[in-house]
PDB file of C-alpha atoms and ligand atoms in Angstrom:
ATOM      1  CA  UNK U   1     101.058 112.039 120.032  1.00 95.00           C
ATOM      2  CA  UNK U   2     100.870 108.518 118.376  1.00 97.00           C
ATOM      3  CA  UNK U   3     100.561 107.512 114.926  1.00 98.00           C
ATOM      4  CA  UNK U   4      99.178 104.255 113.145  1.00 98.00           C
ATOM      5  CA  UNK U   5     100.745 103.994 109.643  1.00 98.00           C
ATOM      6  CA  UNK U   6      99.762 101.810 106.748  1.00 98.00           C
ATOM      7  CA  UNK U   7     102.142 100.241 104.535  1.00 98.00           C
ATOM      8  CA  UNK U   8     100.904  98.888 101.643  1.00 98.00           C
ATOM      9  CA  UNK U   9     103.804  98.102  99.860  1.00 98.00           C
ATOM     10  CA  UNK U  10     103.251  96.438  95.852  1.00 98.00           C
ATOM     11  CA  UNK U  11      99.354  95.296  97.214  1.00 98.00           C
ATOM     12  CA  UNK U  12      95.689  97.599  96.607  1.00 98.00           C
ATOM     13  CA  UNK U  13      95.347  98.937  92.856  1.00 98.00           C
ATOM     14  CA  UNK U  14      93.736 102.519  92.878  1.00 98.00           C
ATOM     15  CA  UNK U  15      90.180 100.842  93.297  1.00 98.00           C
ATOM     16  CA  UNK U  16      91.414  98.426  95.915  1.00 98.00           C
ATOM     17  CA  UNK U  17      93.006 101.873  97.467  1.00 98.00           C
ATOM     18  CA  UNK U  18      89.742 103.906  97.018  1.00 97.00           C
ATOM     19  CA  UNK U  19      86.966 101.314  98.773  1.00 97.00           C
ATOM     20  CA  UNK U  20      89.817 101.154 101.398  1.00 98.00           C
ATOM     21  CA  UNK U  21      89.417 104.976 102.359  1.00 97.00           C
ATOM     22  CA  UNK U  22      85.609 104.289 101.698  1.00 96.00           C
ATOM     23  CA  UNK U  23      85.163 101.771 104.436  1.00 97.00           C
ATOM     24  CA  UNK U  24      87.828 103.793 106.595  1.00 97.00           C
ATOM     25  CA  UNK U  25      86.418 107.236 106.741  1.00 94.00           C
ATOM     26  CA  UNK U  26      82.644 105.722 107.362  1.00 94.00           C
ATOM     27  CA  UNK U  27      84.518 104.763 110.489  1.00 95.00           C
ATOM     28  CA  UNK U  28      85.070 107.209 113.850  1.00 92.00           C
ATOM     29  CA  UNK U  29      88.288 108.308 113.200  1.00 92.00           C
ATOM     30  CA  UNK U  30      87.809 111.285 115.625  1.00 84.00           C
ATOM     31  CA  UNK U  31      90.525 110.575 118.471  1.00 82.00           C
ATOM     32  CA  UNK U  32      93.545 113.599 118.034  1.00 85.00           C
ATOM     33  CA  UNK U  33      95.866 111.577 119.310  1.00 93.00           C
ATOM     34  CA  UNK U  34      96.542 109.419 116.948  1.00 96.00           C
ATOM     35  CA  UNK U  35      97.465 110.252 113.315  1.00 97.00           C
ATOM     36  CA  UNK U  36      96.617 107.692 110.921  1.00 98.00           C
ATOM     37  CA  UNK U  37      98.828 107.874 107.996  1.00 98.00           C
ATOM     38  CA  UNK U  38      98.148 105.628 104.770  1.00 98.00           C
ATOM     39  CA  UNK U  39     100.829 104.878 102.443  1.00 98.00           C
ATOM     40  CA  UNK U  40      99.482 103.426  98.879  1.00 98.00           C
ATOM     41  CA  UNK U  41     101.015 102.869  95.883  1.00 98.00           C
ATOM     42  CA  UNK U  42     102.422 105.220  93.760  1.00 97.00           C
ATOM     43  CA  UNK U  43      99.838 105.464  90.738  1.00 97.00           C
ATOM     44  CA  UNK U  44      97.810 105.071  93.713  1.00 98.00           C
ATOM     45  CA  UNK U  45      98.855 108.274  95.655  1.00 98.00           C
ATOM     46  CA  UNK U  46      96.651 110.653  93.217  1.00 97.00           C
ATOM     47  CA  UNK U  47      92.990 109.546  93.704  1.00 98.00           C
ATOM     48  CA  UNK U  48      93.832 108.297  97.457  1.00 98.00           C
ATOM     49  CA  UNK U  49      94.395 111.947  98.015  1.00 98.00           C
ATOM     50  CA  UNK U  50      91.666 113.034  96.995  1.00 97.00           C
ATOM     51  CA  UNK U  51      89.391 110.776  98.839  1.00 96.00           C
ATOM     52  CA  UNK U  52      91.462 111.551 102.027  1.00 96.00           C
ATOM     53  CA  UNK U  53      90.869 115.549 101.561  1.00 94.00           C
ATOM     54  CA  UNK U  54      88.194 115.663 103.616  1.00 89.00           C
ATOM     55  CA  UNK U  55      89.169 113.695 106.226  1.00 94.00           C
ATOM     56  CA  UNK U  56      92.184 113.706 108.832  1.00 93.00           C
ATOM     57  CA  UNK U  57      93.259 111.011 107.713  1.00 96.00           C
ATOM     58  CA  UNK U  58      97.044 112.267 106.228  1.00 97.00           C
ATOM     59  CA  UNK U  59      99.281 110.379 102.242  1.00 98.00           C
ATOM     60  CA  UNK U  60     101.834 109.398 103.000  1.00 98.00           C
ATOM     61  CA  UNK U  61     104.686 107.455  99.924  1.00 98.00           C
ATOM     62  CA  UNK U  62     106.709 104.178 100.232  1.00 98.00           C
ATOM     63  CA  UNK U  63     109.759 106.148  98.728  1.00 98.00           C
ATOM     64  CA  UNK U  64     111.360 109.130  96.830  1.00 98.00           C
ATOM     65  CA  UNK U  65     114.734 109.325  94.753  1.00 98.00           C
ATOM     66  CA  UNK U  66     117.228 111.525  96.895  1.00 98.00           C
ATOM     67  CA  UNK U  67     117.112 113.547  93.659  1.00 98.00           C
ATOM     68  CA  UNK U  68     115.144 116.527  92.843  1.00 97.00           C
ATOM     69  CA  UNK U  69     114.537 115.580  88.678  1.00 97.00           C
ATOM     70  CA  UNK U  70     116.980 114.663  86.304  1.00 97.00           C
ATOM     71  CA  UNK U  71     117.683 111.798  84.302  1.00 98.00           C
ATOM     72  CA  UNK U  72     116.283 108.837  86.672  1.00 97.00           C
ATOM     73  CA  UNK U  73     114.281 106.622  84.769  1.00 97.00           C
ATOM     74  CA  UNK U  74     110.932 104.743  86.647  1.00 96.00           C
ATOM     75  CA  UNK U  75     112.004 107.240  89.896  1.00 97.00           C
ATOM     76  CA  UNK U  76     109.921 110.020  91.622  1.00 97.00           C
ATOM     77  CA  UNK U  77     110.592 113.051  93.232  1.00 98.00           C
ATOM     78  CA  UNK U  78     109.461 115.182  95.876  1.00 98.00           C
ATOM     79  CA  UNK U  79     108.077 118.090  94.023  1.00 97.00           C
ATOM     80  CA  UNK U  80     105.682 115.000  92.507  1.00 98.00           C
ATOM     81  CA  UNK U  81     104.743 113.706  95.876  1.00 98.00           C
ATOM     82  CA  UNK U  82     103.948 116.731  96.835  1.00 97.00           C
ATOM     83  CA  UNK U  83     101.476 117.670  94.216  1.00 96.00           C
ATOM     84  CA  UNK U  84      99.625 115.200  95.413  1.00 96.00           C
ATOM     85  CA  UNK U  85      99.734 116.690  99.269  1.00 93.00           C
ATOM     86  CA  UNK U  86     101.683 113.751 100.078  1.00 97.00           C
ATOM     87  CA  UNK U  87     102.854 114.935 103.904  1.00 97.00           C
ATOM     88  CA  UNK U  88     105.250 111.926 104.792  1.00 98.00           C
ATOM     89  CA  UNK U  89     107.582 109.475 102.578  1.00 98.00           C
ATOM     90  CA  UNK U  90     109.001 105.895 104.313  1.00 98.00           C
ATOM     91  CA  UNK U  91     112.680 105.681 104.021  1.00 98.00           C
ATOM     92  CA  UNK U  92     114.768 102.805 104.603  1.00 97.00           C
ATOM     93  CA  UNK U  93     112.161 100.418 104.773  1.00 98.00           C
ATOM     94  CA  UNK U  94     114.899  96.952 104.926  1.00 97.00           C
ATOM     95  CA  UNK U  95     112.362  95.246 101.909  1.00 97.00           C
ATOM     96  CA  UNK U  96     114.339  98.437 100.052  1.00 97.00           C
ATOM     97  CA  UNK U  97     117.561  97.117 101.620  1.00 96.00           C
ATOM     98  CA  UNK U  98     117.854  94.836 100.972  1.00 95.00           C
ATOM     99  CA  UNK U  99     115.678  94.547  97.485  1.00 96.00           C
ATOM    100  CA  UNK U 100     117.357  97.514  95.419  1.00 96.00           C
ATOM    101  CA  UNK U 101     120.610  97.992  97.469  1.00 94.00           C
ATOM    102  CA  UNK U 102     119.561 100.417  99.256  1.00 96.00           C
ATOM    103  CA  UNK U 103     122.172 101.742 101.447  1.00 95.00           C
ATOM    104  CA  UNK U 104     122.793 104.021 104.613  1.00 96.00           C
ATOM    105  CA  UNK U 105     124.788 106.671 102.306  1.00 97.00           C
ATOM    106  CA  UNK U 106     121.720 106.897  99.872  1.00 97.00           C
ATOM    107  CA  UNK U 107     119.114 107.031 103.084  1.00 98.00           C
ATOM    108  CA  UNK U 108     121.357 110.276 104.268  1.00 98.00           C
ATOM    109  CA  UNK U 109     121.248 111.596 100.703  1.00 98.00           C
ATOM    110  CA  UNK U 110     117.337 110.730 100.591  1.00 98.00           C
ATOM    111  CA  UNK U 111     117.035 112.371 103.905  1.00 98.00           C
ATOM    112  CA  UNK U 112     117.865 115.533 103.443  1.00 97.00           C
ATOM    113  CA  UNK U 113     116.389 116.026 100.109  1.00 98.00           C
ATOM    114  CA  UNK U 114     112.830 115.370 101.800  1.00 98.00           C
ATOM    115  CA  UNK U 115     114.050 117.650 104.430  1.00 97.00           C
ATOM    116  CA  UNK U 116     114.812 120.380 102.765  1.00 96.00           C
ATOM    117  CA  UNK U 117     111.256 120.415 100.435  1.00 96.00           C
ATOM    118  CA  UNK U 118     109.224 120.175 103.153  1.00 95.00           C
ATOM    119  CA  UNK U 119     108.196 116.233 103.647  1.00 97.00           C
ATOM    120  CA  UNK U 120     108.438 114.668 106.615  1.00 98.00           C
ATOM    121  CA  UNK U 121     110.622 111.301 106.627  1.00 98.00           C
ATOM    122  CA  UNK U 122     109.805 107.867 108.241  1.00 98.00           C
ATOM    123  CA  UNK U 123     112.912 106.374 108.682  1.00 98.00           C
ATOM    124  CA  UNK U 124     113.378 102.470 108.914  1.00 98.00           C
ATOM    125  CA  UNK U 125     115.554 100.516 111.055  1.00 98.00           C
ATOM    126  CA  UNK U 126     116.113  97.345 112.212  1.00 98.00           C
ATOM    127  CA  UNK U 127     118.430  94.386 112.342  1.00 98.00           C
ATOM    128  CA  UNK U 128     118.612  90.902 111.051  1.00 97.00           C
ATOM    129  CA  UNK U 129     118.057  87.404 112.324  1.00 97.00           C
ATOM    130  CA  UNK U 130     121.708  86.758 112.183  1.00 97.00           C
ATOM    131  CA  UNK U 131     122.530  89.737 113.131  1.00 98.00           C
ATOM    132  CA  UNK U 132     120.616  89.650 116.455  1.00 97.00           C
ATOM    133  CA  UNK U 133     121.025  85.858 116.550  1.00 97.00           C
ATOM    134  CA  UNK U 134     125.434  87.438 117.095  1.00 98.00           C
ATOM    135  CA  UNK U 135     123.977  89.959 119.202  1.00 97.00           C
ATOM    136  CA  UNK U 136     124.550  92.700 116.545  1.00 98.00           C
ATOM    137  CA  UNK U 137     121.632  94.270 116.988  1.00 98.00           C
ATOM    138  CA  UNK U 138     123.041  97.514 118.454  1.00 98.00           C
ATOM    139  CA  UNK U 139     125.604  97.764 117.130  1.00 98.00           C
ATOM    140  CA  UNK U 140     123.593  97.549 113.849  1.00 98.00           C
ATOM    141  CA  UNK U 141     121.215 100.223 115.077  1.00 98.00           C
ATOM    142  CA  UNK U 142     123.844 102.491 115.616  1.00 98.00           C
ATOM    143  CA  UNK U 143     125.443 102.445 112.178  1.00 98.00           C
ATOM    144  CA  UNK U 144     121.909 102.655 110.796  1.00 98.00           C
ATOM    145  CA  UNK U 145     121.298 106.063 112.402  1.00 98.00           C
ATOM    146  CA  UNK U 146     125.197 107.433 112.689  1.00 98.00           C
ATOM    147  CA  UNK U 147     124.973 106.945 108.610  1.00 98.00           C
ATOM    148  CA  UNK U 148     120.946 107.929 107.712  1.00 98.00           C
ATOM    149  CA  UNK U 149     121.098 110.770 110.501  1.00 97.00           C
ATOM    150  CA  UNK U 150     124.823 112.810 109.696  1.00 97.00           C
ATOM    151  CA  UNK U 151     124.388 115.941 109.264  1.00 94.00           C
ATOM    152  CA  UNK U 152     121.310 116.146 108.415  1.00 95.00           C
ATOM    153  CA  UNK U 153     118.594 119.858 109.474  1.00 92.00           C
ATOM    154  CA  UNK U 154     114.744 118.754 110.282  1.00 93.00           C
ATOM    155  CA  UNK U 155     113.820 122.191 110.564  1.00 87.00           C
ATOM    156  CA  UNK U 156     110.705 123.011 111.464  1.00 89.00           C
ATOM    157  CA  UNK U 157     110.125 119.030 110.128  1.00 94.00           C
ATOM    158  CA  UNK U 158     108.399 116.317 112.039  1.00 96.00           C
ATOM    159  CA  UNK U 159     110.598 112.728 111.195  1.00 98.00           C
ATOM    160  CA  UNK U 160     109.544 109.837 112.215  1.00 98.00           C
ATOM    161  CA  UNK U 161     112.494 106.407 113.513  1.00 98.00           C
ATOM    162  CA  UNK U 162     110.694 102.819 112.842  1.00 98.00           C
ATOM    163  CA  UNK U 163     112.202 100.618 114.763  1.00 98.00           C
ATOM    164  CA  UNK U 164     111.655  97.101 112.505  1.00 98.00           C
ATOM    165  CA  UNK U 165     113.931  93.920 112.946  1.00 98.00           C
ATOM    166  CA  UNK U 166     113.651  92.198 109.318  1.00 97.00           C
ATOM    167  CA  UNK U 167     112.820  88.930 110.957  1.00 97.00           C
ATOM    168  CA  UNK U 168     109.909  90.660 112.486  1.00 98.00           C
ATOM    169  CA  UNK U 169     108.541  91.957 108.664  1.00 97.00           C
ATOM    170  CA  UNK U 170     105.464  89.460 106.984  1.00 94.00           C
ATOM    171  CA  UNK U 171     106.711  86.694 109.207  1.00 95.00           C
ATOM    172  CA  UNK U 172     103.396  86.468 111.325  1.00 94.00           C
ATOM    173  CA  UNK U 173     106.026  86.327 114.694  1.00 94.00           C
ATOM    174  CA  UNK U 174     106.301  90.009 116.423  1.00 97.00           C
ATOM    175  CA  UNK U 175     109.663  90.383 118.294  1.00 97.00           C
ATOM    176  CA  UNK U 176     108.465  90.175 122.396  1.00 98.00           C
ATOM    177  CA  UNK U 177     107.617  93.446 124.063  1.00 98.00           C
ATOM    178  CA  UNK U 178     110.546  92.462 126.261  1.00 98.00           C
ATOM    179  CA  UNK U 179     113.018  93.070 122.838  1.00 98.00           C
ATOM    180  CA  UNK U 180     110.983  95.547 121.219  1.00 98.00           C
ATOM    181  CA  UNK U 181     111.169  97.741 124.802  1.00 98.00           C
ATOM    182  CA  UNK U 182     115.231  97.150 125.598  1.00 98.00           C
ATOM    183  CA  UNK U 183     115.700  98.767 122.054  1.00 98.00           C
ATOM    184  CA  UNK U 184     113.134 101.737 122.474  1.00 98.00           C
ATOM    185  CA  UNK U 185     114.580 102.719 125.110  1.00 98.00           C
ATOM    186  CA  UNK U 186     118.509 101.832 123.444  1.00 98.00           C
ATOM    187  CA  UNK U 187     117.469 104.167 120.432  1.00 98.00           C
ATOM    188  CA  UNK U 188     115.536 106.891 122.861  1.00 98.00           C
ATOM    189  CA  UNK U 189     118.708 106.838 124.922  1.00 98.00           C
ATOM    190  CA  UNK U 190     121.002 107.066 121.668  1.00 98.00           C
ATOM    191  CA  UNK U 191     119.604 109.142 119.483  1.00 97.00           C
ATOM    192  CA  UNK U 192     118.520 111.930 122.408  1.00 97.00           C
ATOM    193  CA  UNK U 193     122.753 111.345 123.201  1.00 97.00           C
ATOM    194  CA  UNK U 194     124.056 111.854 120.058  1.00 96.00           C
ATOM    195  CA  UNK U 195     121.990 113.923 118.433  1.00 95.00           C
ATOM    196  CA  UNK U 196     120.120 115.602 120.683  1.00 94.00           C
ATOM    197  CA  UNK U 197     116.858 114.459 118.887  1.00 96.00           C
ATOM    198  CA  UNK U 198     113.713 113.675 120.889  1.00 96.00           C
ATOM    199  CA  UNK U 199     111.019 111.579 117.973  1.00 97.00           C
ATOM    200  CA  UNK U 200     108.385 109.190 117.891  1.00 98.00           C
ATOM    201  CA  UNK U 201     109.209 106.073 118.103  1.00 98.00           C
ATOM    202  CA  UNK U 202     107.198 103.408 116.112  1.00 98.00           C
ATOM    203  CA  UNK U 203     107.298  99.555 115.943  1.00 98.00           C
ATOM    204  CA  UNK U 204     106.831  97.558 113.318  1.00 98.00           C
ATOM    205  CA  UNK U 205     106.761  94.616 111.948  1.00 98.00           C
ATOM    206  CA  UNK U 206     103.814  92.026 111.979  1.00 98.00           C
ATOM    207  CA  UNK U 207     101.306  94.158 114.316  1.00 98.00           C
ATOM    208  CA  UNK U 208      98.271  92.093 114.502  1.00 98.00           C
ATOM    209  CA  UNK U 209      95.383  93.244 116.349  1.00 97.00           C
ATOM    210  CA  UNK U 210      95.956  90.366 119.027  1.00 97.00           C
ATOM    211  CA  UNK U 211      99.484  91.989 119.658  1.00 97.00           C
ATOM    212  CA  UNK U 212      98.325  95.269 118.945  1.00 98.00           C
ATOM    213  CA  UNK U 213      96.946  96.264 122.664  1.00 97.00           C
ATOM    214  CA  UNK U 214     100.279  94.794 124.858  1.00 97.00           C
ATOM    215  CA  UNK U 215     102.567  96.206 121.991  1.00 98.00           C
ATOM    216  CA  UNK U 216     101.563 100.397 122.726  1.00 97.00           C
ATOM    217  CA  UNK U 217     101.452  99.497 125.981  1.00 97.00           C
ATOM    218  CA  UNK U 218     105.181  99.454 125.968  1.00 97.00           C
ATOM    219  CA  UNK U 219     106.708 102.787 127.404  1.00 97.00           C
ATOM    220  CA  UNK U 220     108.271 104.715 124.969  1.00 97.00           C
ATOM    221  CA  UNK U 221     105.849 102.720 121.827  1.00 98.00           C
ATOM    222  CA  UNK U 222     104.711 106.177 119.427  1.00 98.00           C
ATOM    223  CA  UNK U 223     102.867 103.795 116.844  1.00 98.00           C
ATOM    224  CA  UNK U 224     102.889 101.653 114.359  1.00 98.00           C
ATOM    225  CA  UNK U 225     104.003 101.169 110.785  1.00 98.00           C
ATOM    226  CA  UNK U 226     101.675  98.196 109.249  1.00 98.00           C
ATOM    227  CA  UNK U 227     102.611  96.172 106.164  1.00 98.00           C
ATOM    228  CA  UNK U 228     100.376  92.780 106.037  1.00 98.00           C
ATOM    229  CA  UNK U 229      97.644  93.646 108.961  1.00 98.00           C
ATOM    230  CA  UNK U 230      96.857  97.701 106.668  1.00 98.00           C
ATOM    231  CA  UNK U 231      95.629  95.551 103.608  1.00 98.00           C
ATOM    232  CA  UNK U 232      92.213  94.890 105.604  1.00 98.00           C
ATOM    233  CA  UNK U 233      89.888  97.958 106.542  1.00 98.00           C
ATOM    234  CA  UNK U 234      88.884  96.112 110.052  1.00 98.00           C
ATOM    235  CA  UNK U 235      92.156  95.089 111.068  1.00 98.00           C
ATOM    236  CA  UNK U 236      93.587  97.839 110.656  1.00 98.00           C
ATOM    237  CA  UNK U 237      90.888  99.872 112.472  1.00 98.00           C
ATOM    238  CA  UNK U 238      90.807  96.930 115.129  1.00 97.00           C
ATOM    239  CA  UNK U 239      94.426  98.385 115.359  1.00 98.00           C
ATOM    240  CA  UNK U 240      94.053 101.675 115.292  1.00 97.00           C
ATOM    241  CA  UNK U 241      91.238 100.966 118.484  1.00 96.00           C
ATOM    242  CA  UNK U 242      93.348  99.040 120.258  1.00 96.00           C
ATOM    243  CA  UNK U 243      95.899 102.026 120.037  1.00 95.00           C
ATOM    244  CA  UNK U 244      93.790 104.800 120.973  1.00 93.00           C
ATOM    245  CA  UNK U 245      91.785 103.204 124.131  1.00 88.00           C
ATOM    246  CA  UNK U 246      95.665 102.371 125.071  1.00 76.00           C
TER     247      UNK U 246
HETATM  248  C1  PEP H 301     106.861  97.076 107.125  1.00 67.42           C
HETATM  249  O1  PEP H 301     106.148  95.984 106.040  1.00 67.42           O
HETATM  250  O2  PEP H 301     106.423  97.274 107.313  1.00 67.42           O
HETATM  251  C2  PEP H 301     105.306  95.528 108.019  1.00 67.42           C
HETATM  252  C3  PEP H 301     105.887  95.781 108.657  1.00 67.42           C
HETATM  253  O3  PEP H 301     105.196  94.130 108.000  1.00 67.42           O
HETATM  254  P1  PEP H 301     104.702  93.391 108.562  1.00 67.42           P
HETATM  255  O4  PEP H 301     103.359  94.221 108.983  1.00 67.42           O
HETATM  256  O5  PEP H 301     103.372  92.619 107.212  1.00 67.42           O
HETATM  257  O6  PEP H 301     104.787  92.714 109.054  1.00 67.42           O
END
C-alpha cells in the first residue's frame, strides 16, 4: 500500500476544507493501492469527517496529547479524535519539534497513547541543514528512532514513518533522489535490525507534481507527506496521479 498524505498545517478553514474535499471526491480515486489521508486543522475535523463519509479518503490529525484526559488547557485527546473517526495522527513533525519543544521522549509517550487507543501514528523524523552539513544525518535519525520507538507495542495498528529533512520542508528544495534513496535504505535496515519493524516509509519535503514521479520511483519510498502542495486540490491530485501511474 502507498500513502498520499496531506498535512494542511494551520491552513484551510472549515469552508475551504469542505471545498477541497468536494473537488477531490469528484475526481477518480479508485486506485486500491494508494490510500489518501487528509490532515486538517482540529476545528475542521468534524466537517471534514462528515464530508469524507462516503469516500475512501481517510482522516488524520496533526497532533494529539499524550494524556488521555485531564487538566491540559488547549490540548486534544485521542478519544476526541476518535469521535470524528479520525484514524491517523501525525507525530513529531519538525515544526512541532522546533516551535513547541516536542522532544523524542514526549513522542514516545504520544506513540504509546496513540497505539494503546487504536489510532495509527505517522511518525516524522529528519535532520536539520546543519546536522546534514556536519555529517550527523544518520546519528540524528537513529537517535530520534531509538527514543521515540523505545518499547512501543504496535499491536494491530499501522505505523508509518515519514522521512522529512527539515531543510526541505516548505523550502521548495526537495532532497535529491540520491539522498532520499540512501536515507530510506538506512532506515529500512535500521528498523528491521533494531526493532524487527518492516513499516511503510514516506518522504516529505517540497513534494510537488513536478518531482513526485521521480521520488516515488525510488525503491523503498512508500508514499508522501505533503504540506504546501496539498493545499491546492489540483496539485495534490496530480501528485496522487503520479503515484498511481508508477
Ligand atoms: C510537511 O510539512 O510535512 C511538508 C512536507 O511540507 P512541504 O511539502 O511544504 O515541504
